[in-house]
Amino acid sequence: MNHYLQYCKPSLSAALTSIGLDKVYHRAEGQYLYYSNGLGAEKQVLDLLGGYGAVLFGHNDPAFRQQAVDLLQANTPFHHQFSIRNGAGALAEKLQPLLRKETGWPEPFRCAFTSTGAESVEVAIKHSEMSRGQKLELLSKQSERALEQLGLAFAENTTLSLALSEAQAMLHPELTNASSDQAIAYVSKHNASVLQQPPVFIALEHAFHGKLTTSIQLTHGIMYRQPFRRLGLRTEFVSIAQLERLCHGDTTWLDRPSLLLPKKTKKGLVLEEVAIPSVAALLVEPVQGEGGVYALTEADAKVLHRVRDMLGCPLIADEVQSGSGRCGSFLAGSQIGLKPDYVVLSKALGAGLSKLGVVAIRSGQYAEGFDILQSSTFAEDEMSCQLAAAYLDRLAEDDGRALSTVRELGEALLVALKELHQTYPDVIKDIRGKGLLLGVEFQDQDHAPAHLIRTSAYQGALGYLLTGHLLNEHGIRVAPPASAGNVLRIEPTILLTQQQIDELIYALERMCLALRYQDTGYLMHFLVHDEPHPTKEPKDFRPWYASLGIEQQYSQPADSKVAFVNHLISSDWLRQVDASLQHWTDAQCDDLVRRFAFDKRVAPFAPVRMQSSQGQTVDFILYPINSTSQQISEQLENNQLEPLRAAIDERLAAAKADGCKHAGLGMFTSIVMNNGKAAQTAGISLTTGNALTIAMAHEALVNAAQDRGHPIVSAAVIGAAGNIGSVYSLLVAEHCQQLILVGSGRQGSVKRLQKVAYQVYQAEWESLQDPRQPASGIASVLQNHQELIANWLSQMPDKTAGEAIFDWCQQYLSVGPVLISTDVAAISQADTVICASNASDAFIDIGMIQQSAIVCDIAVPHNLSDSVLGARPDIRCIRGGIVQTPHNESLDPRVRAYLGEGQVYACMAETVVLGMEQYPTHYSYGNLTKGQVKWIAQRAREHGMKLGKVKVSESM
Ligand code: PMP
């Protein structure tokens, strides 16, 4: 196993593998990265990601590399902390004119060096809070002085009282009629608590400022921030429009606490309200990289300046990615006239070789003493600082030729991308960015006809799939920004050529065509083939999707929505789901399913509207998980249920969030969820659908017996002690003269079988007592001995009738009507066999089955394998009931499996019926009863669901 996967990033590595990004790069030069293709051949990749913006002049730029080598060879000190560090000083000095020119501030900037972007942001945060703290200190002193004065004033004049405004009287009722001591104590406590309040930070929507414990709270992407929400900063994420409204007095979203400062005025003693600097900083990225590539405008900059002035807080420009020349000027902000108080830089400033960051703070805002409090072992090292200084020199060379190259290349790329956008507006939504920091946003594929493409979008992974495609099919490296899975970010180096722009556009164009044509097979080709796509020509699958007639639009919402969790029968069924995979082999389909196992969420299918014959409508929605029956069986066998359970719980939660009130656990998911009982999701009514499955199978069995021409005389139930088997035993007991209950022979099996026998006798005896019902089945056998049994029962008051009859039969009949056995061979005595045993493989020897027997096998997986049935055409094997829908409503043809038009499986129909009934709680959940089976069968009939074709072959 790869050590990176094993010891460093197990989940990320799995994700990389799932989309073909699991390359091991061994060499980097200029615009290229190199990996070995596994057969020893070196593959060259055009890197248009540039180390997420950290490599502007190319990988291992020869001059910077030589400089690093020289510095190492000269034994340049690396670790000489706590001394005068000339390299840092020289770099800071070199930054001065640039910072002044680009920000417009005339004053010097103090520079705090770090090693990374997030560290730099954290240093900026720390500094802003220190500087706010200093202001609060002054206010605290002012408050103390004012309170002292108040005390003196009260001492001088005991009749003096506070003149409160109406609003103050409302907000501070304690002050009305307070004594002088009480008033002083109250104001003092109020002020102390206001001064203690933690700072607020303001960041923009789509912001990304790092992933450390503090900076993560300034990063808008919820996925990264949410798990750490208890750790840190109070942040308000706002739009520029919201900030504009703030300038016009809308402070609804921003708490602005005030101190109460007593003051003598002509009106008497008043409490002056002085707002504290509650906001520590306003952070912006002039061009947001990770949030989806959004650039601020000149108008935005003006709003930001006004808000900064109004709140009295520093404006921090996080130019970690956009700065250091990436956008065509040293600071991207200078292009929109942004005048930040702090500038944060990192990434490219290190010349692509060193890890360096810096926070430059204009001296007018610098908190004296901060530099004593802030340090870091690796910051200010000589080599990083000298490389960064050389990087700045390179930017300045030839009158800033590098920067103009960035602008020109950026423009050429932008124009080419915009042309592509014009040709494919149905696929590309927007082209954005500045200089060599560009983004291509794709149209949502949330409603894509091709379900695998739709699923990629559903998982927020479309951009990653496209990234894998570009890398593997075209040898081009890009990536989505951290928080925008629908965008491809393009950050090439300055070495980019027109020919490479053309290559990129060619590759993107093929990809756009594939998306337009919904050619999943083309897009995903790379995932299951060693060689790139032979023709690079996507095919048009739109006619196929149009022919399916799916995605009906309804003018009215349904009365209720129900979800049904299912999974793939086997991976080759993918070919049914997507015609573009029709030439894929079983192994390739398997490979795809395995790769995608990383994220088991599959996009829900479009709702199928079902209407009861009584009028109620239900939208039936499939919420599949990406697993096959075989994979689930293996996990069941190995008792590795947790990942599956988590995936099913997630499906239930998603269904609930989409407004489903009922959910059916289909196929193997009901077993995995222990008949629903292992599900964690509250607020959604669950069913396994087992009750109607039994009812329909039972109806089919009775019909089959009629067709056969002779009734059921002796029935055997395999797995009779189980949940389904016991209920089925009770039902079939109503028809047969002899019932053989077969158990596994595992510990306690006989006892459990006996219990079922008691229940059968009990139910049959009770039915005998009902004069309205003619006796049938086991009851008719008991009827032959009714008087003797009644007499026996009267002598056994402590036992239930069922148990007592069981005893009686044992004592007085040579062969009772209900027998128990732990030997499966007992089925050879039966003309009808019901299979409901929970075994992982088919285990019934077909030779044991009587000539012309009916077998009803509703076990999942089946107890009797399809493969042996061929040898015994005399046996009629029923696999379970298929239900005919009330108005021929049909599942999406891509997921019908063995079903035809107008058909659903009984477990699906049960879920629909519960939706039609708006049934308030779980139904087939945990232990089933005969009553449940009869009730749902009755309701299903009333809603117009009928027994359809009988399922006769394997379907799982
Ligand atoms: N701020 C911005 C704007 C960034 O783009 C990044 C990195 N993508 C960071 C901060 C964090 O930098 P680092 O990954 O070096 O911690």
GROMACS .gro file of N, CA and C in nm, residues 77-211:
model
  405
   77PRO      N    1   2.371   3.130   0.699
   77PRO     CA    2   2.300   3.085   0.820
   77PRO      C    3   2.150   3.071   0.793
   78PHE      N    4   2.096   2.964   0.844
   78PHE     CA    5   1.952   2.940   0.826
   78PHE      C    6   1.880   2.971   0.957
   79HIS      N    7   1.938   2.920   1.065
   79HIS     CA    8   1.875   2.938   1.195
   79HIS      C    9   1.960   3.029   1.282
   80HIS      N   10   1.936   3.156   1.269
   80HIS     CA   11   2.007   3.250   1.357
   80HIS      C   12   1.904   3.344   1.417
   81GLN      N   13   1.799   3.282   1.473
   81GLN     CA   14   1.691   3.359   1.534
   81GLN      C   15   1.747   3.447   1.647
   82PHE      N   16   1.671   3.545   1.685
   82PHE     CA   17   1.705   3.634   1.797
   82PHE      C   18   1.837   3.704   1.772
   83SER      N   19   1.848   3.757   1.649
   83SER     CA   20   1.966   3.837   1.614
   83SER      C   21   1.917   3.937   1.510
   84ILE      N   22   2.005   4.021   1.463
   84ILE     CA   23   1.964   4.116   1.358
   84ILE      C   24   1.969   4.043   1.225
   85ARG      N   25   1.854   4.032   1.157
   85ARG     CA   26   1.847   3.946   1.039
   85ARG      C   27   1.841   4.032   0.913
   86ASN      N   28   1.954   4.041   0.853
   86ASN     CA   29   1.968   4.133   0.740
   86ASN      C   30   1.882   4.097   0.620
   87GLY      N   31   1.867   3.966   0.596
   87GLY     CA   32   1.787   3.924   0.481
   87GLY      C   33   1.645   3.975   0.493
   88ALA      N   34   1.586   3.959   0.612
   88ALA     CA   35   1.449   4.004   0.635
   88ALA      C   36   1.442   4.155   0.621
   89GLY      N   37   1.544   4.221   0.677
   89GLY     CA   38   1.546   4.367   0.670
   89GLY      C   39   1.551   4.415   0.525
   90ALA      N   40   1.639   4.350   0.446
   90ALA     CA   41   1.654   4.393   0.307
   90ALA      C   42   1.526   4.369   0.229
   91LEU      N   43   1.461   4.256   0.258
   91LEU     CA   44   1.337   4.225   0.186
   91LEU      C   45   1.228   4.326   0.222
   92ALA      N   46   1.220   4.357   0.352
   92ALA     CA   47   1.119   4.454   0.397
   92ALA      C   48   1.145   4.589   0.330
   93GLU      N   49   1.271   4.623   0.320
   93GLU     CA   50   1.306   4.752   0.259
   93GLU      C   51   1.268   4.753   0.112
   94LYS      N   52   1.289   4.641   0.046
   94LYS     CA   53   1.254   4.630  -0.096
   94LYS      C   54   1.102   4.638  -0.117
   95LEU      N   55   1.030   4.591  -0.017
   95LEU     CA   56   0.883   4.593  -0.030
   95LEU      C   57   0.825   4.734  -0.015
   96GLN      N   58   0.899   4.821   0.056
   96GLN     CA   59   0.842   4.953   0.090
   96GLN      C   60   0.788   5.030  -0.030
   97PRO      N   61   0.872   5.060  -0.131
   97PRO     CA   62   0.819   5.141  -0.240
   97PRO      C   63   0.704   5.074  -0.313
   98LEU      N   64   0.713   4.943  -0.322
   98LEU     CA   65   0.604   4.872  -0.390
   98LEU      C   66   0.473   4.888  -0.313
   99LEU      N   67   0.481   4.868  -0.183
   99LEU     CA   68   0.360   4.875  -0.101
   99LEU      C   69   0.303   5.017  -0.101
  100ARG      N   70   0.392   5.114  -0.089
  100ARG     CA   71   0.344   5.253  -0.087
  100ARG      C   72   0.276   5.288  -0.219
  101LYS      N   73   0.344   5.250  -0.328
  101LYS     CA   74   0.288   5.284  -0.459
  101LYS      C   75   0.154   5.211  -0.480
  102GLU      N   76   0.148   5.088  -0.443
  102GLU     CA   77   0.029   5.010  -0.477
  102GLU      C   78  -0.089   5.036  -0.384
  103THR      N   79  -0.060   5.078  -0.260
  103THR     CA   80  -0.172   5.104  -0.168
  103THR      C   81  -0.207   5.252  -0.162
  104GLY      N   82  -0.110   5.334  -0.200
  104GLY     CA   83  -0.136   5.478  -0.194
  104GLY      C   84  -0.107   5.539  -0.058
  105TRP      N   85  -0.068   5.458   0.039
  105TRP     CA   86  -0.032   5.515   0.169
  105TRP      C   87   0.111   5.568   0.160
  106PRO      N   88   0.135   5.688   0.212
  106PRO     CA   89   0.270   5.743   0.199
  106PRO      C   90   0.366   5.690   0.306
  107GLU      N   91   0.313   5.628   0.408
  107GLU     CA   92   0.396   5.594   0.523
  107GLU      C   93   0.467   5.459   0.504
  108PRO      N   94   0.566   5.431   0.588
  108PRO     CA   95   0.633   5.301   0.580
  108PRO      C   96   0.540   5.188   0.628
  109PHE      N   97   0.575   5.066   0.590
  109PHE     CA   98   0.501   4.947   0.634
  109PHE      C   99   0.592   4.863   0.722
  110ARG      N  100   0.538   4.815   0.834
  110ARG     CA  101   0.615   4.722   0.918
  110ARG      C  102   0.586   4.581   0.870
  111CYS      N  103   0.689   4.500   0.858
  111CYS     CA  104   0.671   4.368   0.800
  111CYS      C  105   0.693   4.257   0.902
  112ALA      N  106   0.593   4.173   0.917
  112ALA     CA  107   0.608   4.053   1.002
  112ALA      C  108   0.615   3.934   0.908
  113PHE      N  109   0.727   3.861   0.913
  113PHE     CA  110   0.744   3.749   0.820
  113PHE      C  111   0.696   3.617   0.882
  114THR      N  112   0.651   3.531   0.794
  114THR     CA  113   0.599   3.399   0.835
  114THR      C  114   0.643   3.296   0.732
  115SER      N  115   0.584   3.177   0.741
  115SER     CA  116   0.619   3.074   0.643
  115SER      C  117   0.506   3.036   0.549
  116THR      N  118   0.382   3.067   0.583
  116THR     CA  119   0.269   3.024   0.496
  116THR      C  120   0.165   3.135   0.488
  117GLY      N  121   0.068   3.111   0.400
  117GLY     CA  122  -0.040   3.207   0.383
  117GLY      C  123  -0.129   3.215   0.507
  118ALA      N  124  -0.173   3.098   0.553
  118ALA     CA  125  -0.264   3.099   0.668
  118ALA      C  126  -0.195   3.156   0.792
  119GLU      N  127  -0.068   3.126   0.807
  119GLU     CA  128   0.005   3.179   0.922
  119GLU      C  129   0.006   3.332   0.912
  120SER      N  130   0.027   3.382   0.792
  120SER     CA  131   0.030   3.528   0.774
  120SER      C  132  -0.106   3.588   0.810
  121VAL      N  133  -0.214   3.520   0.766
  121VAL     CA  134  -0.347   3.571   0.799
  121VAL      C  135  -0.365   3.572   0.951
  122GLU      N  136  -0.317   3.467   1.015
  122GLU     CA  137  -0.334   3.460   1.160
  122GLU      C  138  -0.254   3.570   1.230
  123VAL      N  139  -0.140   3.601   1.176
  123VAL     CA  140  -0.060   3.710   1.235
  123VAL      C  141  -0.135   3.842   1.217
  124ALA      N  142  -0.195   3.859   1.101
  124ALA     CA  143  -0.272   3.982   1.077
  124ALA      C  144  -0.389   3.992   1.174
  125ILE      N  145  -0.455   3.877   1.197
  125ILE     CA  146  -0.569   3.873   1.291
  125ILE      C  147  -0.523   3.912   1.431
  126LYS      N  148  -0.412   3.849   1.469
  126LYS     CA  149  -0.358   3.876   1.603
  126LYS      C  150  -0.329   4.025   1.619
  127HIS      N  151  -0.266   4.078   1.514
  127HIS     CA  152  -0.229   4.218   1.524
  127HIS      C  153  -0.353   4.307   1.534
  128SER      N  154  -0.455   4.275   1.454
  128SER     CA  155  -0.573   4.361   1.456
  128SER      C  156  -0.639   4.358   1.593
  129GLU      N  157  -0.635   4.242   1.657
  129GLU     CA  158  -0.697   4.234   1.790
  129GLU      C  159  -0.611   4.306   1.894
  130MET      N  160  -0.479   4.301   1.876
  130MET     CA  161  -0.393   4.372   1.970
  130MET      C  162  -0.420   4.521   1.959
  131SER      N  163  -0.433   4.564   1.835
  131SER     CA  164  -0.452   4.707   1.815
  131SER      C  165  -0.592   4.748   1.866
  132ARG      N  166  -0.691   4.662   1.848
  132ARG     CA  167  -0.825   4.691   1.903
  132ARG      C  168  -0.816   4.693   2.056
  133GLY      N  169  -0.739   4.597   2.111
  133GLY     CA  170  -0.724   4.589   2.255
  133GLY      C  171  -0.666   4.718   2.312
  134GLN      N  172  -0.571   4.776   2.238
  134GLN     CA  173  -0.510   4.901   2.286
  134GLN      C  174  -0.616   5.013   2.290
  135LYS      N  175  -0.703   5.013   2.189
  135LYS     CA  176  -0.809   5.115   2.188
  135LYS      C  177  -0.907   5.090   2.302
  136LEU      N  178  -0.936   4.964   2.328
  136LEU     CA  179  -1.030   4.932   2.436
  136LEU      C  180  -0.971   4.972   2.571
  137GLU      N  181  -0.839   4.957   2.582
  137GLU     CA  182  -0.770   4.995   2.706
  137GLU      C  183  -0.792   5.143   2.736
  138LEU      N  184  -0.778   5.224   2.632
  138LEU     CA  185  -0.799   5.369   2.649
  138LEU      C  186  -0.944   5.396   2.690
  139LEU      N  187  -1.037   5.325   2.624
  139LEU     CA  188  -1.178   5.346   2.658
  139LEU      C  189  -1.207   5.301   2.800
  140SER      N  190  -1.141   5.197   2.841
  140SER     CA  191  -1.162   5.147   2.976
  140SER      C  192  -1.117   5.252   3.078
  141LYS      N  193  -1.003   5.314   3.050
  141LYS     CA  194  -0.952   5.418   3.139
  141LYS      C  195  -1.051   5.535   3.142
  142GLN      N  196  -1.101   5.568   3.023
  142GLN     CA  197  -1.197   5.679   3.014
  142GLN      C  198  -1.321   5.646   3.098
  143SER      N  199  -1.364   5.523   3.091
  143SER     CA  200  -1.482   5.481   3.166
  143SER      C  201  -1.453   5.491   3.317
  144GLU      N  202  -1.335   5.445   3.357
  144GLU     CA  203  -1.300   5.451   3.501
  144GLU      C  204  -1.301   5.595   3.550
  145ARG      N  205  -1.241   5.683   3.468
  145ARG     CA  206  -1.235   5.825   3.508
  145ARG      C  207  -1.375   5.883   3.520
  146ALA      N  208  -1.460   5.852   3.420
  146ALA     CA  209  -1.595   5.909   3.422
  146ALA      C  210  -1.673   5.860   3.543
  147LEU      N  211  -1.651   5.735   3.578
  147LEU     CA  212  -1.723   5.680   3.694
  147LEU      C  213  -1.673   5.742   3.823
  148GLU      N  214  -1.543   5.768   3.826
  148GLU     CA  215  -1.485   5.835   3.943
  148GLU      C  216  -1.550   5.972   3.961
  149GLN      N  217  -1.558   6.043   3.849
  149GLN     CA  218  -1.621   6.177   3.850
  149GLN      C  219  -1.765   6.166   3.897
  150LEU      N  220  -1.833   6.061   3.848
  150LEU     CA  221  -1.973   6.043   3.886
  150LEU      C  222  -1.984   6.025   4.036
  151GLY      N  223  -1.893   5.944   4.091
  151GLY     CA  224  -1.892   5.921   4.236
  151GLY      C  225  -1.875   6.051   4.310
  152LEU      N  226  -1.781   6.134   4.263
  152LEU     CA  227  -1.755   6.261   4.330
  152LEU      C  228  -1.878   6.351   4.322
  153ALA      N  229  -1.940   6.353   4.201
  153ALA     CA  230  -2.057   6.439   4.182
  153ALA      C  231  -2.169   6.399   4.275
  154PHE      N  232  -2.189   6.267   4.288
  154PHE     CA  233  -2.294   6.219   4.380
  154PHE      C  234  -2.261   6.255   4.524
  155ALA      N  235  -2.132   6.249   4.558
  155ALA     CA  236  -2.092   6.280   4.695
  155ALA      C  237  -2.116   6.428   4.725
  156GLU      N  238  -2.089   6.509   4.626
  156GLU     CA  239  -2.108   6.654   4.645
  156GLU      C  240  -2.254   6.690   4.657
  157ASN      N  241  -2.335   6.624   4.575
  157ASN     CA  242  -2.477   6.661   4.571
  157ASN      C  243  -2.562   6.535   4.578
  158THR      N  244  -2.616   6.509   4.694
  158THR     CA  245  -2.687   6.382   4.715
  158THR      C  246  -2.821   6.379   4.643
  159THR      N  247  -2.868   6.492   4.596
  159THR     CA  248  -2.999   6.492   4.528
  159THR      C  249  -2.983   6.470   4.378
  160LEU      N  250  -2.858   6.465   4.334
  160LEU     CA  251  -2.831   6.451   4.190
  160LEU      C  252  -2.881   6.315   4.137
  161SER      N  253  -2.936   6.313   4.019
  161SER     CA  254  -2.974   6.184   3.960
  161SER      C  255  -2.944   6.185   3.811
  162LEU      N  256  -2.943   6.063   3.750
  162LEU     CA  257  -2.909   6.051   3.608
  162LEU      C  258  -3.028   6.087   3.522
  163ALA      N  259  -3.000   6.166   3.418
  163ALA     CA  260  -3.108   6.198   3.323
  163ALA      C  261  -3.100   6.098   3.208
  164LEU      N  262  -3.188   5.998   3.210
  164LEU     CA  263  -3.181   5.891   3.108
  164LEU      C  264  -3.267   5.927   2.987
  165SER      N  265  -3.218   5.891   2.870
  165SER     CA  266  -3.302   5.907   2.752
  165SER      C  267  -3.409   5.797   2.756
  166GLU      N  268  -3.510   5.812   2.671
  166GLU     CA  269  -3.618   5.713   2.671
  166GLU      C  270  -3.563   5.574   2.638
  167ALA      N  271  -3.478   5.574   2.536
  167ALA     CA  272  -3.421   5.445   2.493
  167ALA      C  273  -3.338   5.384   2.606
  168GLN      N  274  -3.262   5.468   2.675
  168GLN     CA  275  -3.179   5.414   2.784
  168GLN      C  276  -3.265   5.359   2.896
  169ALA      N  277  -3.374   5.429   2.926
  169ALA     CA  278  -3.463   5.382   3.032
  169ALA      C  279  -3.520   5.245   2.996
  170MET      N  280  -3.546   5.227   2.867
  170MET     CA  281  -3.600   5.097   2.822
  170MET      C  282  -3.494   4.987   2.830
  171LEU      N  283  -3.374   5.023   2.783
  171LEU     CA  284  -3.267   4.923   2.776
  171LEU      C  285  -3.207   4.890   2.912
  172HIS      N  286  -3.208   4.991   3.001
  172HIS     CA  287  -3.144   4.971   3.134
  172HIS      C  288  -3.243   5.006   3.244
  173PRO      N  289  -3.349   4.929   3.260
  173PRO     CA  290  -3.451   4.965   3.361
  173PRO      C  291  -3.393   4.973   3.502
  174GLU      N  292  -3.282   4.898   3.523
  174GLU     CA  293  -3.220   4.898   3.656
  174GLU      C  294  -3.176   5.039   3.698
  175LEU      N  295  -3.152   5.128   3.599
  175LEU     CA  296  -3.100   5.262   3.633
  175LEU      C  297  -3.210   5.358   3.678
  176THR      N  298  -3.334   5.325   3.641
  176THR     CA  299  -3.444   5.414   3.683
  176THR      C  300  -3.459   5.398   3.834
  177ASN      N  301  -3.460   5.510   3.901
  177ASN     CA  302  -3.472   5.512   4.049
  177ASN      C  303  -3.357   5.441   4.122
  178ALA      N  304  -3.244   5.421   4.054
  178ALA     CA  305  -3.132   5.357   4.125
  178ALA      C  306  -3.067   5.457   4.220
  179SER      N  307  -3.014   5.408   4.332
  179SER     CA  308  -2.939   5.497   4.422
  179SER      C  309  -2.807   5.529   4.354
  180SER      N  310  -2.732   5.624   4.406
  180SER     CA  311  -2.606   5.661   4.341
  180SER      C  312  -2.510   5.542   4.338
  181ASP      N  313  -2.504   5.467   4.448
  181ASP     CA  314  -2.414   5.350   4.451
  181ASP      C  315  -2.456   5.246   4.349
  182GLN      N  316  -2.589   5.226   4.343
  182GLN     CA  317  -2.640   5.125   4.249
  182GLN      C  318  -2.611   5.166   4.104
  183ALA      N  319  -2.627   5.297   4.077
  183ALA     CA  320  -2.604   5.346   3.940
  183ALA      C  321  -2.458   5.326   3.902
  184ILE      N  322  -2.368   5.361   3.994
  184ILE     CA  323  -2.225   5.345   3.964
  184ILE      C  324  -2.191   5.197   3.941
  185ALA      N  325  -2.244   5.113   4.029
  185ALA     CA  326  -2.214   4.968   4.016
  185ALA      C  327  -2.268   4.916   3.884
  186TYR      N  328  -2.389   4.961   3.847
  186TYR     CA  329  -2.449   4.909   3.723
  186TYR      C  330  -2.368   4.951   3.601
  187VAL      N  331  -2.336   5.081   3.595
  187VAL     CA  332  -2.263   5.130   3.476
  187VAL      C  333  -2.125   5.065   3.469
  188SER      N  334  -2.063   5.050   3.584
  188SER     CA  335  -1.930   4.991   3.586
  188SER      C  336  -1.935   4.846   3.536
  189LYS      N  337  -2.037   4.772   3.580
  189LYS     CA  338  -2.050   4.632   3.536
  189LYS      C  339  -2.082   4.626   3.386
  190HIS      N  340  -2.172   4.715   3.344
  190HIS     CA  341  -2.209   4.716   3.202
  190HIS      C  342  -2.084   4.741   3.116
  191ASN      N  343  -2.007   4.842   3.153
  191ASN     CA  344  -1.890   4.878   3.072
  191ASN      C  345  -1.786   4.764   3.071
  192ALA      N  346  -1.767   4.704   3.189
  192ALA     CA  347  -1.669   4.595   3.196
  192ALA      C  348  -1.712   4.482   3.103
  193SER      N  349  -1.843   4.454   3.102
  193SER     CA  350  -1.887   4.341   3.018
  193SER      C  351  -1.875   4.376   2.869
  194VAL      N  352  -1.905   4.499   2.834
  194VAL     CA  353  -1.891   4.539   2.692
  194VAL      C  354  -1.745   4.529   2.648
  195LEU      N  355  -1.656   4.569   2.737
  195LEU     CA  356  -1.513   4.568   2.700
  195LEU      C  357  -1.458   4.426   2.689
  196GLN      N  358  -1.529   4.332   2.751
  196GLN     CA  359  -1.485   4.192   2.748
  196GLN      C  360  -1.530   4.117   2.623
  197GLN      N  361  -1.622   4.178   2.549
  197GLN     CA  362  -1.681   4.102   2.438
  197GLN      C  363  -1.577   4.067   2.333
  198PRO      N  364  -1.585   3.945   2.281
  198PRO     CA  365  -1.487   3.906   2.180
  198PRO      C  366  -1.506   3.986   2.052
  199PRO      N  367  -1.401   3.999   1.975
  199PRO     CA  368  -1.410   4.080   1.854
  199PRO      C  369  -1.493   4.012   1.745
  200VAL      N  370  -1.542   4.095   1.655
  200VAL     CA  371  -1.610   4.043   1.536
  200VAL      C  372  -1.518   4.067   1.417
  201PHE      N  373  -1.512   3.970   1.328
  201PHE     CA  374  -1.438   3.989   1.202
  201PHE      C  375  -1.537   3.987   1.087
  202ILE      N  376  -1.512   4.069   0.990
  202ILE     CA  377  -1.600   4.070   0.873
  202ILE      C  378  -1.521   4.018   0.754
  203ALA      N  379  -1.578   3.919   0.689
  203ALA     CA  380  -1.517   3.866   0.567
  203ALA      C  381  -1.625   3.857   0.460
  204LEU      N  382  -1.583   3.841   0.338
  204LEU     CA  383  -1.680   3.840   0.228
  204LEU      C  384  -1.731   3.699   0.198
  205GLU      N  385  -1.847   3.693   0.138
  205GLU     CA  386  -1.896   3.565   0.088
  205GLU      C  387  -1.792   3.508  -0.009
  206HIS      N  388  -1.777   3.379  -0.011
  206HIS     CA  389  -1.678   3.307  -0.093
  206HIS      C  390  -1.534   3.329  -0.044
  207ALA      N  391  -1.518   3.389   0.073
  207ALA     CA  392  -1.382   3.418   0.119
  207ALA      C  393  -1.304   3.290   0.146
  208PHE      N  394  -1.175   3.298   0.127
  208PHE     CA  395  -1.084   3.193   0.173
  208PHE      C  396  -0.963   3.261   0.232
  209HIS      N  397  -0.938   3.234   0.361
  209HIS     CA  398  -0.823   3.298   0.424
  209HIS      C  399  -0.733   3.197   0.493
  210GLY      N  400  -0.751   3.069   0.467
  210GLY     CA  401  -0.662   2.970   0.526
  210GLY      C  402  -0.738   2.863   0.601
  211LYS      N  403  -0.661   2.766   0.650
  211LYS     CA  404  -0.726   2.651   0.715
  211LYS      C  405  -0.672   2.625   0.855
   0.00000   0.00000   0.00000
